C-alpha positions as a LaTeX table, in Angstrom:
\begin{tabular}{lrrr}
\hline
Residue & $x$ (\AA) & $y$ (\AA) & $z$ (\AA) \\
\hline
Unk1 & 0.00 & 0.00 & 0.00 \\
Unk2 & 0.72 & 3.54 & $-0.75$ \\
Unk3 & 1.93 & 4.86 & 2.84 \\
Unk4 & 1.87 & 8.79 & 2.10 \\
Unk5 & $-1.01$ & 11.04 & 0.71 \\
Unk6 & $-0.91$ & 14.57 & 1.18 \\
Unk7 & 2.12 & 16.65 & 1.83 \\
Unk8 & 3.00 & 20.27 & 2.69 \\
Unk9 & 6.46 & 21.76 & 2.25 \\
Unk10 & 7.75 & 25.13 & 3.34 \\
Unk11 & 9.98 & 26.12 & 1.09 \\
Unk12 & 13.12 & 29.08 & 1.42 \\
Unk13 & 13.61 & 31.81 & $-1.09$ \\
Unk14 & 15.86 & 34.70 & $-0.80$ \\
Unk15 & 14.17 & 37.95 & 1.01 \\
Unk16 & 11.91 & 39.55 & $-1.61$ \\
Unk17 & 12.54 & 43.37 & $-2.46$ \\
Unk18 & 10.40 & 45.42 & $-4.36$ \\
Unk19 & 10.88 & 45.00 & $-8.56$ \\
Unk20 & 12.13 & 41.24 & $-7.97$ \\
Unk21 & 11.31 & 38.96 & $-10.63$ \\
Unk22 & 8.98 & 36.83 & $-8.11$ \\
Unk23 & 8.22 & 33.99 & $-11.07$ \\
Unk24 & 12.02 & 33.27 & $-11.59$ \\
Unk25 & 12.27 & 33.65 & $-7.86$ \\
Unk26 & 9.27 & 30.82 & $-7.32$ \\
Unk27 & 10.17 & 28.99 & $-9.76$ \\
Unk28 & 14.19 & 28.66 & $-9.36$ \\
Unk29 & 13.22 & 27.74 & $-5.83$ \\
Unk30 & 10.86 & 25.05 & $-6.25$ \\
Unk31 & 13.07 & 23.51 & $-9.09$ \\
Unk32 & 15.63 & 23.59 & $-6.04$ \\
Unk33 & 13.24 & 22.16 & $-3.46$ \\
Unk34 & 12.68 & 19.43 & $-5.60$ \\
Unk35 & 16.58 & 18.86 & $-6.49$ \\
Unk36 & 17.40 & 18.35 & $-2.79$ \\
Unk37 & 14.69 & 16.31 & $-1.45$ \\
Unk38 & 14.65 & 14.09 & $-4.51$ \\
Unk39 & 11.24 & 15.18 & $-5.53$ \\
Unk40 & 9.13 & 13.92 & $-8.67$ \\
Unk41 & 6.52 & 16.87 & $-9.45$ \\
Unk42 & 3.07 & 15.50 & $-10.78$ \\
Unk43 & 0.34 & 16.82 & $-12.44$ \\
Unk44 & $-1.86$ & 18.75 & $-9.66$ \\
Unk45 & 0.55 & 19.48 & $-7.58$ \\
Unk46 & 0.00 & 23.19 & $-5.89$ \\
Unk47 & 2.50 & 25.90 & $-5.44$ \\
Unk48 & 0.89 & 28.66 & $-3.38$ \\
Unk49 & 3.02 & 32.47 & $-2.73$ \\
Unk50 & 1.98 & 34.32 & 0.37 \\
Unk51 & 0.19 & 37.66 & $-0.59$ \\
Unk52 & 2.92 & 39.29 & 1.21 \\
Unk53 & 5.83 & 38.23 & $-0.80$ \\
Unk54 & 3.92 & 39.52 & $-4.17$ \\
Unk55 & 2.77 & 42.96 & $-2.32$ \\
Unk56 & 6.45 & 43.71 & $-1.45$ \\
Unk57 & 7.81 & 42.46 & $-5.45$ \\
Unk58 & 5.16 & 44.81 & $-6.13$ \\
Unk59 & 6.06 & 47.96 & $-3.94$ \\
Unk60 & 2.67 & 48.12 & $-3.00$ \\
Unk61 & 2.80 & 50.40 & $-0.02$ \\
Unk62 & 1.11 & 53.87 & 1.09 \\
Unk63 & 2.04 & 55.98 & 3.93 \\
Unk64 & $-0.43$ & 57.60 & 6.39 \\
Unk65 & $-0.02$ & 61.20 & 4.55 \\
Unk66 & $-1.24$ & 59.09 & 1.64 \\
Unk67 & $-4.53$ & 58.13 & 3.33 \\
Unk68 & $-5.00$ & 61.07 & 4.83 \\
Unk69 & $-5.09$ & 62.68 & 1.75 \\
Unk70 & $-7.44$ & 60.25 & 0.11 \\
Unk71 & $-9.40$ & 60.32 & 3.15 \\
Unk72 & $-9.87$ & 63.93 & 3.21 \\
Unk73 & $-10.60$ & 63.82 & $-0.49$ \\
Unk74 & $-13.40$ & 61.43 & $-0.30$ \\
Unk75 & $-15.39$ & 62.40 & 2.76 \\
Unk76 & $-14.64$ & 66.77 & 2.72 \\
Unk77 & $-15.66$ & 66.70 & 6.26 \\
Unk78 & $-13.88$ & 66.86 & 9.30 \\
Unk79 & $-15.81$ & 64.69 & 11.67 \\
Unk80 & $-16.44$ & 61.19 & 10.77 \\
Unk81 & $-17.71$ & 58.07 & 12.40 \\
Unk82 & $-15.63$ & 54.55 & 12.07 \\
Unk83 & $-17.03$ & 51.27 & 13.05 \\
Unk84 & $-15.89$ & 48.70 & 13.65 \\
Unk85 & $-12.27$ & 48.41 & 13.45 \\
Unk86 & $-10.65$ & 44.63 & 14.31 \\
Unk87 & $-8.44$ & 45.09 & 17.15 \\
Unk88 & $-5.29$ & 44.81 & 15.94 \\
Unk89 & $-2.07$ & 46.76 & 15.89 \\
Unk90 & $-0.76$ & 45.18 & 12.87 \\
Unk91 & $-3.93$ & 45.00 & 10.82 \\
Unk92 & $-5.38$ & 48.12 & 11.27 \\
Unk93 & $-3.59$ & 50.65 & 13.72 \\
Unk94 & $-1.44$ & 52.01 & 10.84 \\
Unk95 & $-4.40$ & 52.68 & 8.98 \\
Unk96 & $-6.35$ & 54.41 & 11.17 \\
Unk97 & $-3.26$ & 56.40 & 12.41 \\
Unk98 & $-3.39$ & 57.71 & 8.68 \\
Unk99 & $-7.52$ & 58.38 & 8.94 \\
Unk100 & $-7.01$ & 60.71 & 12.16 \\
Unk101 & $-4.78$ & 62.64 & 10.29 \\
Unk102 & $-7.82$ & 63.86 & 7.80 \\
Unk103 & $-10.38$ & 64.39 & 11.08 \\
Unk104 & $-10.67$ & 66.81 & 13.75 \\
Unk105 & $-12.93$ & 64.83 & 15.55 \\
Unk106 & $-14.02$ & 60.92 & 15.19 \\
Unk107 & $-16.71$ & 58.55 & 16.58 \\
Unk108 & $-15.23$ & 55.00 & 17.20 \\
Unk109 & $-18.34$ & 52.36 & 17.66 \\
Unk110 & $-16.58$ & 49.11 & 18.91 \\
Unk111 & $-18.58$ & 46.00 & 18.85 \\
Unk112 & $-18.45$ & 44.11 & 22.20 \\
Unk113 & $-17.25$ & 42.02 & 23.89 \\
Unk114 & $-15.05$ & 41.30 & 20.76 \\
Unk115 & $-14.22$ & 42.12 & 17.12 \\
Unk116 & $-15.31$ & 40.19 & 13.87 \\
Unk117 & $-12.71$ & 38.10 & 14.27 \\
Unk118 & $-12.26$ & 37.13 & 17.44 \\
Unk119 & $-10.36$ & 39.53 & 19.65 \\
Unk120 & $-12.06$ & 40.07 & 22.91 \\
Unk121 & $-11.80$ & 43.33 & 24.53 \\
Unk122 & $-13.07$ & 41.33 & 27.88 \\
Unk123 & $-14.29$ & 37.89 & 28.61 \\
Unk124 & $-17.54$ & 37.85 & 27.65 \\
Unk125 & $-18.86$ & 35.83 & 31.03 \\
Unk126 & $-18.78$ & 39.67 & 32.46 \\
Unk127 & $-21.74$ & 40.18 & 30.39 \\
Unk128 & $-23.89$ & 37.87 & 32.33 \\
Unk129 & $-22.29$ & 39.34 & 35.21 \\
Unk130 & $-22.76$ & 42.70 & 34.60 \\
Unk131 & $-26.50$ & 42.18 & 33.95 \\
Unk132 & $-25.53$ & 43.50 & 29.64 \\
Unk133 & $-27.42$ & 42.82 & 26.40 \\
Unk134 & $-24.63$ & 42.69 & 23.58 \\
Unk135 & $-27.14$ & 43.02 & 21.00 \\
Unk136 & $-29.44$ & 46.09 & 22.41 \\
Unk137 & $-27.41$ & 48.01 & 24.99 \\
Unk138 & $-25.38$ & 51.03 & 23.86 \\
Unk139 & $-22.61$ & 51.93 & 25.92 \\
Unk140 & $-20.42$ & 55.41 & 26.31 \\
Unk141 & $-17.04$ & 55.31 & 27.18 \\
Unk142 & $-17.37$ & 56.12 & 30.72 \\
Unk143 & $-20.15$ & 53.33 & 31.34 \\
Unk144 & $-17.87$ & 51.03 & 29.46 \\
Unk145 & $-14.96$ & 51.67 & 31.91 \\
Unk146 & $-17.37$ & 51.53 & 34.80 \\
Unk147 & $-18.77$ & 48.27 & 33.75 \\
Unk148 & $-15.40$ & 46.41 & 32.38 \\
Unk149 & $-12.78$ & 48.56 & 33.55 \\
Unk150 & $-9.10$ & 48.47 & 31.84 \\
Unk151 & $-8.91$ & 45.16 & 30.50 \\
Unk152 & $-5.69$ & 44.35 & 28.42 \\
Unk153 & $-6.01$ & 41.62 & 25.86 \\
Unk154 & $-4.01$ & 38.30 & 27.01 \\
Unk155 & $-1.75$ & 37.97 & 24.29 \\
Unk156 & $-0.82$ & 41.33 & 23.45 \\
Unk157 & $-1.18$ & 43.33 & 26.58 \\
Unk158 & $-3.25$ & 46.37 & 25.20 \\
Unk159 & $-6.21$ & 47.93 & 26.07 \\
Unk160 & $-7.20$ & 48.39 & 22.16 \\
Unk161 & $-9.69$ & 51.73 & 23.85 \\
Unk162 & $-6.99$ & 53.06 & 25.47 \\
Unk163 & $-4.35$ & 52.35 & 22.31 \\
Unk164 & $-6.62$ & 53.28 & 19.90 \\
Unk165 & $-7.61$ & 56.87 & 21.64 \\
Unk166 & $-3.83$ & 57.93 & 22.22 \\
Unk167 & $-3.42$ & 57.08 & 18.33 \\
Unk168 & $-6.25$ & 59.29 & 17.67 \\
Unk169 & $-5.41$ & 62.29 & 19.79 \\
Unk170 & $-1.23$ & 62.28 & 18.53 \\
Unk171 & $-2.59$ & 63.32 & 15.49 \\
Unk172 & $-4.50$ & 66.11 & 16.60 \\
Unk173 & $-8.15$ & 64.32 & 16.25 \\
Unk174 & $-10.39$ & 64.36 & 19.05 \\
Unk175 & $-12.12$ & 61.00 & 19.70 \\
Unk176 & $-15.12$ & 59.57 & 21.52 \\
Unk177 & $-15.75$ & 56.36 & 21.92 \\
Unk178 & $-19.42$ & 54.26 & 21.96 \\
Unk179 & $-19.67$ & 50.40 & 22.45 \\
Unk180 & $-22.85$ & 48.56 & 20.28 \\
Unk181 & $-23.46$ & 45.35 & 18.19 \\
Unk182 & $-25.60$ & 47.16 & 16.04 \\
Unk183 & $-23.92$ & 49.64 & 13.39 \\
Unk184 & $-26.44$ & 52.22 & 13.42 \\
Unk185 & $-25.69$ & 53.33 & 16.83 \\
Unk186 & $-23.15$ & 55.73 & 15.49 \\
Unk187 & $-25.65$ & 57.61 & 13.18 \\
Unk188 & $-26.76$ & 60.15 & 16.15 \\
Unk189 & $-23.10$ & 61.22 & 16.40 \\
Unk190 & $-22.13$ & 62.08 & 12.74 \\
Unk191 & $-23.81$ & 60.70 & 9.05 \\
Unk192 & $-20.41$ & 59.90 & 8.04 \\
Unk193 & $-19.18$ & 57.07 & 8.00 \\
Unk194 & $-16.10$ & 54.94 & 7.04 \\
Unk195 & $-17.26$ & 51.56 & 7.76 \\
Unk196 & $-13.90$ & 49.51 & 9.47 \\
Unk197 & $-15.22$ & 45.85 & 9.30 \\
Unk198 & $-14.15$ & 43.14 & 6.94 \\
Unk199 & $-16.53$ & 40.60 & 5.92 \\
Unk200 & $-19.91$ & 42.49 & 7.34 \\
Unk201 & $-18.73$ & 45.74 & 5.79 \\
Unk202 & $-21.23$ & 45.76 & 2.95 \\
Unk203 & $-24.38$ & 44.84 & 4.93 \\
Unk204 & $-22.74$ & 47.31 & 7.17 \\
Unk205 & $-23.23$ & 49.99 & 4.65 \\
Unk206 & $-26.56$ & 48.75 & 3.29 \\
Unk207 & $-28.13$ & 49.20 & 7.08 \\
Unk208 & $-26.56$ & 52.24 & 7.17 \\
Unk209 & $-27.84$ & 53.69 & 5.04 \\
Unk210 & $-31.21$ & 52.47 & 4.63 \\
Unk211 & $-30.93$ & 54.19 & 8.32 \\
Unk212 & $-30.34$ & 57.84 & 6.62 \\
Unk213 & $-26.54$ & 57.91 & 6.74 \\
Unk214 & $-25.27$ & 60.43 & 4.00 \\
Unk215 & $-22.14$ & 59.26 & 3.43 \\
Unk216 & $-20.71$ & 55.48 & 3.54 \\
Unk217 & $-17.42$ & 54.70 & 2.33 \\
Unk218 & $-15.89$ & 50.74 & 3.26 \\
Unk219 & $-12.06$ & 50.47 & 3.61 \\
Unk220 & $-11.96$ & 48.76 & 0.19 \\
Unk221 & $-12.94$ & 52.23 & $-0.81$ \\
Unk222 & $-9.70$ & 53.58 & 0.24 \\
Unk223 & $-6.49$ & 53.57 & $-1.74$ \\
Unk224 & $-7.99$ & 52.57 & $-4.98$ \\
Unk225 & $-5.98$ & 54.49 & $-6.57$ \\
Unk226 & $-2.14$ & 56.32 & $-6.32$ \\
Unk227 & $-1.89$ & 59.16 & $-4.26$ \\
Unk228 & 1.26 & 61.02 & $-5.28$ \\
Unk229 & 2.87 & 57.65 & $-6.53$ \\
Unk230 & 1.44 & 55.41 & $-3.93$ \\
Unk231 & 0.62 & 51.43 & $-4.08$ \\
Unk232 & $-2.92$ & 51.25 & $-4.11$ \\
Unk233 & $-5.42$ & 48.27 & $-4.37$ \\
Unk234 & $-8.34$ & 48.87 & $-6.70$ \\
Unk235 & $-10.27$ & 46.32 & $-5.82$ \\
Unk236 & $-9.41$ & 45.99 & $-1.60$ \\
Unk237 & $-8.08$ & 49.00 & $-0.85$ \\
Unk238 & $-6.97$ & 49.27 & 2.52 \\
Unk239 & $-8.54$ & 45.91 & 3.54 \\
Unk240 & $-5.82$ & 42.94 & 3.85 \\
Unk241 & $-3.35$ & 45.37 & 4.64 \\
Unk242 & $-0.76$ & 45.22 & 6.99 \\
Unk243 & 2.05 & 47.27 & 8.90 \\
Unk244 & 5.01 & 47.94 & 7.44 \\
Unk245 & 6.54 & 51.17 & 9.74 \\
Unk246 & 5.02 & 53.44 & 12.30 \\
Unk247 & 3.87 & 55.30 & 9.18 \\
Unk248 & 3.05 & 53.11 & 6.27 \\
Unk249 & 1.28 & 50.02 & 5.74 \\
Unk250 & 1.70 & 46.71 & 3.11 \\
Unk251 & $-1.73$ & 46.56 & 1.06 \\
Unk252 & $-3.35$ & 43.78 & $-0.56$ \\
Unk253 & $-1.14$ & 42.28 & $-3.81$ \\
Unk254 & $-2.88$ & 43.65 & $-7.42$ \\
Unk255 & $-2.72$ & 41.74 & $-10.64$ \\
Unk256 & $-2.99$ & 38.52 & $-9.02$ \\
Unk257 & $-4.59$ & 36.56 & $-11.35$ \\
Unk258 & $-1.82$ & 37.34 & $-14.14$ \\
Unk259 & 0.87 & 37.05 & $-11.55$ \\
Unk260 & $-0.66$ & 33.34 & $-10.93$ \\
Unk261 & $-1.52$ & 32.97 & $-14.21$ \\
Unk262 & 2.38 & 33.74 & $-14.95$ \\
Unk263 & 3.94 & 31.74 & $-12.52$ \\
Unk264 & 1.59 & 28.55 & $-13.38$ \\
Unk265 & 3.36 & 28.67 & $-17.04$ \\
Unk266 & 6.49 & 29.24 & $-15.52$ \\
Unk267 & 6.27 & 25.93 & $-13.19$ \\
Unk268 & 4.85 & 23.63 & $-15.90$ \\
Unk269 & 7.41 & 24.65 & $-18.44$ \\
Unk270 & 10.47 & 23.91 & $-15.87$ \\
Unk271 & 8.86 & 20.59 & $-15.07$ \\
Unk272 & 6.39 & 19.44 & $-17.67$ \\
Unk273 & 3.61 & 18.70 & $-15.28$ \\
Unk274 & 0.39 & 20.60 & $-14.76$ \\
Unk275 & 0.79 & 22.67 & $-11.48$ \\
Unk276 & $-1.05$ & 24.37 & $-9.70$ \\
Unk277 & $-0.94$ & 27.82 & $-8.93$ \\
Unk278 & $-2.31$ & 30.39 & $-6.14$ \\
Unk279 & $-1.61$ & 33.20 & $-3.92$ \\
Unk280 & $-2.46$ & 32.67 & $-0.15$ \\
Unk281 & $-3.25$ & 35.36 & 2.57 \\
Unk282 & $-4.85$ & 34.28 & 6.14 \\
Unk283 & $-5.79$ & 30.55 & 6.43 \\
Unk284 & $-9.86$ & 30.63 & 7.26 \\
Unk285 & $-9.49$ & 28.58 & 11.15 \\
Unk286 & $-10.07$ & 29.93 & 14.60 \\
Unk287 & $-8.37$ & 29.33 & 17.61 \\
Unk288 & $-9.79$ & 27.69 & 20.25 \\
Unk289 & $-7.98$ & 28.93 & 23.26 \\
Unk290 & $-7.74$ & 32.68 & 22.24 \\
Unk291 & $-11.24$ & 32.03 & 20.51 \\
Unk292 & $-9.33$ & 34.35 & 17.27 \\
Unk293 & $-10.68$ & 33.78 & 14.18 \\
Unk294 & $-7.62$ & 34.05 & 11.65 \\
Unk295 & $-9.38$ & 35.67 & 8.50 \\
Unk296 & $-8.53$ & 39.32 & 8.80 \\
Unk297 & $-7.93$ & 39.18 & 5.00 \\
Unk298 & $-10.51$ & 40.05 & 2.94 \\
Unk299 & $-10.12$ & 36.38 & 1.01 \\
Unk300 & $-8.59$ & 33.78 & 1.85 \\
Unk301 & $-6.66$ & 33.67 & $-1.64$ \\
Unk302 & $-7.12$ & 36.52 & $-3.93$ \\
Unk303 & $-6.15$ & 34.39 & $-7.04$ \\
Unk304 & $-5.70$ & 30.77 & $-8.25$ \\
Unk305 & $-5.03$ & 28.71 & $-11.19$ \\
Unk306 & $-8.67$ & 27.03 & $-12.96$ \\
Unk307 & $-7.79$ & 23.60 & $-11.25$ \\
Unk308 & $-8.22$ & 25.04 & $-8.05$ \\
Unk309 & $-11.76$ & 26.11 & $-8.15$ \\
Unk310 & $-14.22$ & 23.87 & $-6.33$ \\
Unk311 & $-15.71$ & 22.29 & $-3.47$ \\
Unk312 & $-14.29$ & 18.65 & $-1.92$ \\
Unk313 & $-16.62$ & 15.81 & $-3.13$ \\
Unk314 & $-15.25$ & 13.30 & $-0.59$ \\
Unk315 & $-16.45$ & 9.90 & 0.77 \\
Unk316 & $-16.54$ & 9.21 & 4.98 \\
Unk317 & $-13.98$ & 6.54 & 5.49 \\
Unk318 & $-15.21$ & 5.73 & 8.57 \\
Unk319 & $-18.81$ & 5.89 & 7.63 \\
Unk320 & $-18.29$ & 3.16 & 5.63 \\
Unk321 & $-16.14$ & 1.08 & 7.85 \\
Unk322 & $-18.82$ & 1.07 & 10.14 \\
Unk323 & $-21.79$ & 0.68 & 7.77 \\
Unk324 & $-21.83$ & $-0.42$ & 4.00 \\
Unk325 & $-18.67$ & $-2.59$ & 4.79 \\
Unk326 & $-19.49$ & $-3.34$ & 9.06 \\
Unk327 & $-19.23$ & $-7.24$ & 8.14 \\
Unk328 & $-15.65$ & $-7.04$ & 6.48 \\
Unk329 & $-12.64$ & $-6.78$ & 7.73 \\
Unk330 & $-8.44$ & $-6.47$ & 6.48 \\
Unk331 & $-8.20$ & $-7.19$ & 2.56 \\
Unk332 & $-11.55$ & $-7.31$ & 1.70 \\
Unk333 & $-12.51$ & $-3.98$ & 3.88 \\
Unk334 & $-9.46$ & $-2.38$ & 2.10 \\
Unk335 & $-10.70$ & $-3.30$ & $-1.82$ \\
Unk336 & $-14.17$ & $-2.17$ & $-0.55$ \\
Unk337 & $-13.81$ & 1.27 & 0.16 \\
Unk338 & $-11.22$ & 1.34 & $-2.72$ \\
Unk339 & $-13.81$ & 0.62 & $-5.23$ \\
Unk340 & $-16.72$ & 2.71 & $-3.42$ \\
Unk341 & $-14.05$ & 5.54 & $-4.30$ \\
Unk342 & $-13.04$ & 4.66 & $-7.42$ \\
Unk343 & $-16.71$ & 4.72 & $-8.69$ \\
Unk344 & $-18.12$ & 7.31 & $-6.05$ \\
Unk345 & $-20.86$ & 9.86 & $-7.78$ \\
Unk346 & $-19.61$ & 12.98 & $-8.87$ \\
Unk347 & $-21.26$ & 15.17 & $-6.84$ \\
Unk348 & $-22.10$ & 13.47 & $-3.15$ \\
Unk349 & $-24.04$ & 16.04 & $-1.27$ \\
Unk350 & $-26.95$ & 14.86 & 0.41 \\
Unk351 & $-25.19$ & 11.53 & 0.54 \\
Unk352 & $-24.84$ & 9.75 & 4.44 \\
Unk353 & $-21.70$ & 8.55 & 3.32 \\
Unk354 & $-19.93$ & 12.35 & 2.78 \\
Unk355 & $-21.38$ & 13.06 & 6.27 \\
Unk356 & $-18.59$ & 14.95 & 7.98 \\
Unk357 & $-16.60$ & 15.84 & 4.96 \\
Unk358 & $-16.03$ & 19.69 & 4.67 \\
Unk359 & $-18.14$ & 21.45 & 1.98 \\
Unk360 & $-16.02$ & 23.95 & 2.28 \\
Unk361 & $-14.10$ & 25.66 & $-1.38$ \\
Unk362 & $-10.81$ & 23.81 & $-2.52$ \\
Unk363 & $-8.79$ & 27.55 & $-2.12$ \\
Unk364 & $-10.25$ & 28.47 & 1.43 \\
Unk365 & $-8.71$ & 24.70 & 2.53 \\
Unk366 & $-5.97$ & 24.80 & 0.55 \\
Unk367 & $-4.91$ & 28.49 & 1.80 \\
Unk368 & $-5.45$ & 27.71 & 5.38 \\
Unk369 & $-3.18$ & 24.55 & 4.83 \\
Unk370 & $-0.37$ & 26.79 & 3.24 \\
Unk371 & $-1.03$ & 29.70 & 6.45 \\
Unk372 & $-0.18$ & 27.01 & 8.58 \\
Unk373 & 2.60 & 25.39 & 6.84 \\
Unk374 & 4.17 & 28.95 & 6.37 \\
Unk375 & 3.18 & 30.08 & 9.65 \\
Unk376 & 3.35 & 34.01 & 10.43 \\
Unk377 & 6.48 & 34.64 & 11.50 \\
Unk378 & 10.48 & 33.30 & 11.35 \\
Unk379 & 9.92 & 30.32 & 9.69 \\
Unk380 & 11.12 & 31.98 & 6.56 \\
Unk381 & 8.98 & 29.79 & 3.85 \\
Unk382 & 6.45 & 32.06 & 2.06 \\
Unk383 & 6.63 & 29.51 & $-0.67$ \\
Unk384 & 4.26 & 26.18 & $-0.50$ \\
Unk385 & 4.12 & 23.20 & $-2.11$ \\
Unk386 & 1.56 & 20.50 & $-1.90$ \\
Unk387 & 1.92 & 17.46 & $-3.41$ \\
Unk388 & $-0.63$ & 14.36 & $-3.35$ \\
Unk389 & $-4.10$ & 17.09 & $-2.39$ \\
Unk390 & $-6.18$ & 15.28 & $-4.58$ \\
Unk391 & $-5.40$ & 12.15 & $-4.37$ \\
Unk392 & $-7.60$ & 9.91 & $-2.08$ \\
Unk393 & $-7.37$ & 6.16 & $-0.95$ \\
Unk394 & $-8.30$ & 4.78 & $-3.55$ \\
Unk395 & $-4.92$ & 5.59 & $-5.71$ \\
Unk396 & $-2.16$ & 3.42 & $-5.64$ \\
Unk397 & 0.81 & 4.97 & $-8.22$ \\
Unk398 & 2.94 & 7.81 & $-6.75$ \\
\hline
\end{tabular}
């Protein structure tokens, strides 16, 4: 029997700097990968690029003058409300460092007791405690501290309130803070708005509003364009972005689908099989001590090759162990399931025996896999490749 199905490599490439051929650079270090471990590519095998690595190849940065200035351009006001905002020095601090610049005065509404994706500004158990409806009560500043005091968060040590309203006030902006679940609570302080969340933003802006807002802008509506030579994202804008310095922030990679596209042709060439290609951002999994949900990307992968694109259509093992084939056993349990695989139906939802299998898309797995093989720090790997993804129990040859 076969003894190895899926596999995940990190794989090293010299630091990326901006106008660095990133194809050659993939592609000279997969060849190299696969020269050292004694590697045979196959057709389907995936080679995934961290968004990061193409955003830097691509220069694709903007300062906090640079959103100020677009800022200032798109609202023309000077008091604005955000909502929202993930708590998260690295995500979004930057950015709105570059927002206070535009303001004199802003309206923070923070969702409680944590952000979109996880990051508690308290334990939630004091809500119970504290006698607190999440989803009707509307809370100032002052009642927040009363009711929650100074809580840092346990793995960074900030009070994100705290952080965020020094940030605010160094740049001259004078900030008040309200605490709701509901987005319209910021519409008696100011009807403009610059919606902060991720993956709510546009029902965000919809309620909004519908609620008599006058002006909604998202954070994808930011940096769309160059400001005095700046990256930009046309399609994200400031969403999936990430710090860079004290004043400037990484955005989201553009052309990614031709960069993908590029490298795909690149990879089959050098090898003459059929890989696949994709760029990778946040994995889509949540933590279950720190209860974080990774995705602070806008996507989990921005672009992919065609043979990416799909669901899982994937039979239980153990559903069939301990049904179809309960009387069997060794050999004959073994051909069994083999040939239940080999001539499974090509599209198995509603089916008992997929019960448990993830429905989830090929790219949102497949990403998450690479986030985790890559990991988010030293590990110095922003290159993936997966070998053996598709391939199921059923296949013998390697």
């Amino acid at each position: 029997m076969r003894t190895v199905g899926t596999t995940s490599r990190g794989v090293r490439c010299p630091v990326i700097r901006e106008g660095d051929d990133l194809v050659q650079i993939v592609t000279d270090a997969i060849l190299a990968c696969g020269e050292e471990q004694g590697i045979r590519f196959a057709d389907k095998d995936i080679v995934a690029v961290t968004e990061a690595v193409v955003a830097r190849s691509q220069g694709n940065y903007v300062t906090t003058d640079a959103i100020a200035k677009d800022c200032a351009a798109k609202f023309g006001t000077d008091t604005v409300g955000l909502t929202f905002p993930i708590l998260s020095r690295n995500r979004i601090a930057i950015c709105l460092k570059g927002i206070a610049k535009a303001f004199k005065k802003a309206y923070i509404l923070m969702s409680y007791p944590s952000d979109e994706v996880g990051n508690h500004l308290f334990d939630e158990d004091l809500l119970d405690e504290k006698g607190i409806n999440p989803w009707s009560d509307v809370l100032t500043e002052k009642q927040y501290r009363e009711l929650f005091g100074f809580t840092k968060h346990p793995f960074t040590g900030v009070d994100y309130v705290e952080y965020y309203g020094d940030l605010f006030r160094s740049q001259g902006c004078e900030v008040e803070f309200v605490f709701a679940n509901d987005v319209r609570a910021i519409l008696p302080y100011t009807k403009n708005v610059l919606c902060c969340d991720i993956h709510t933003r546009r029902r965000s802006q919809r309620r909004l509003l519908a609620a008599g807002a006058e002006k909604v802008l998202l954070l994808s509506d930011l940096m769309t364009a160059p400001v005095d030579g700046s990256g930009y994202n046309e399609q994200y804008g400031l969403l999936g972005s990430n710090k860079a310095t004290e004043d400037s922030v990484k955005l989201f990679p553009r052309d990614c689908q031709a960069f993908v596209n590029k490298l795909a042709d690149s990879l089959r060439k050098a090898t003459g099989k059929q890989i696949e290609a994709m760029i990778y951002g946040d994995g889509a999994f949540k933590d279950p001590m720190g209860k974080i949900w990774e995705l602070a990307d806008p996507v989990v992968s921005p672009a992919y090759t065609e043979g990416l694109e799909g669901q899982p259509n994937e039979l239980k093992l153990k559903y069939l162990a301990d049904n179809d084939f309960a009387a069997l056993s060794g050999e004959a349990l073994t051909a069994a399931i083999k040939d239940s695989i080999s001539n499974k139906d090509s599209d198995l939802k509603g089916q008992m025996s997929s019960q448990g299998t993830t429905p989830r898309r090929l790219t949102d797995l497949i990403g998450s896999l690479c986030d985790l093989t890559s990991g988010s720090g030293d590990k110095g790997t922003p290159i993936i490749l997966i070998q053996g993804y598709f391939d199921n129990f059923a296949k013998e040859e390697k």
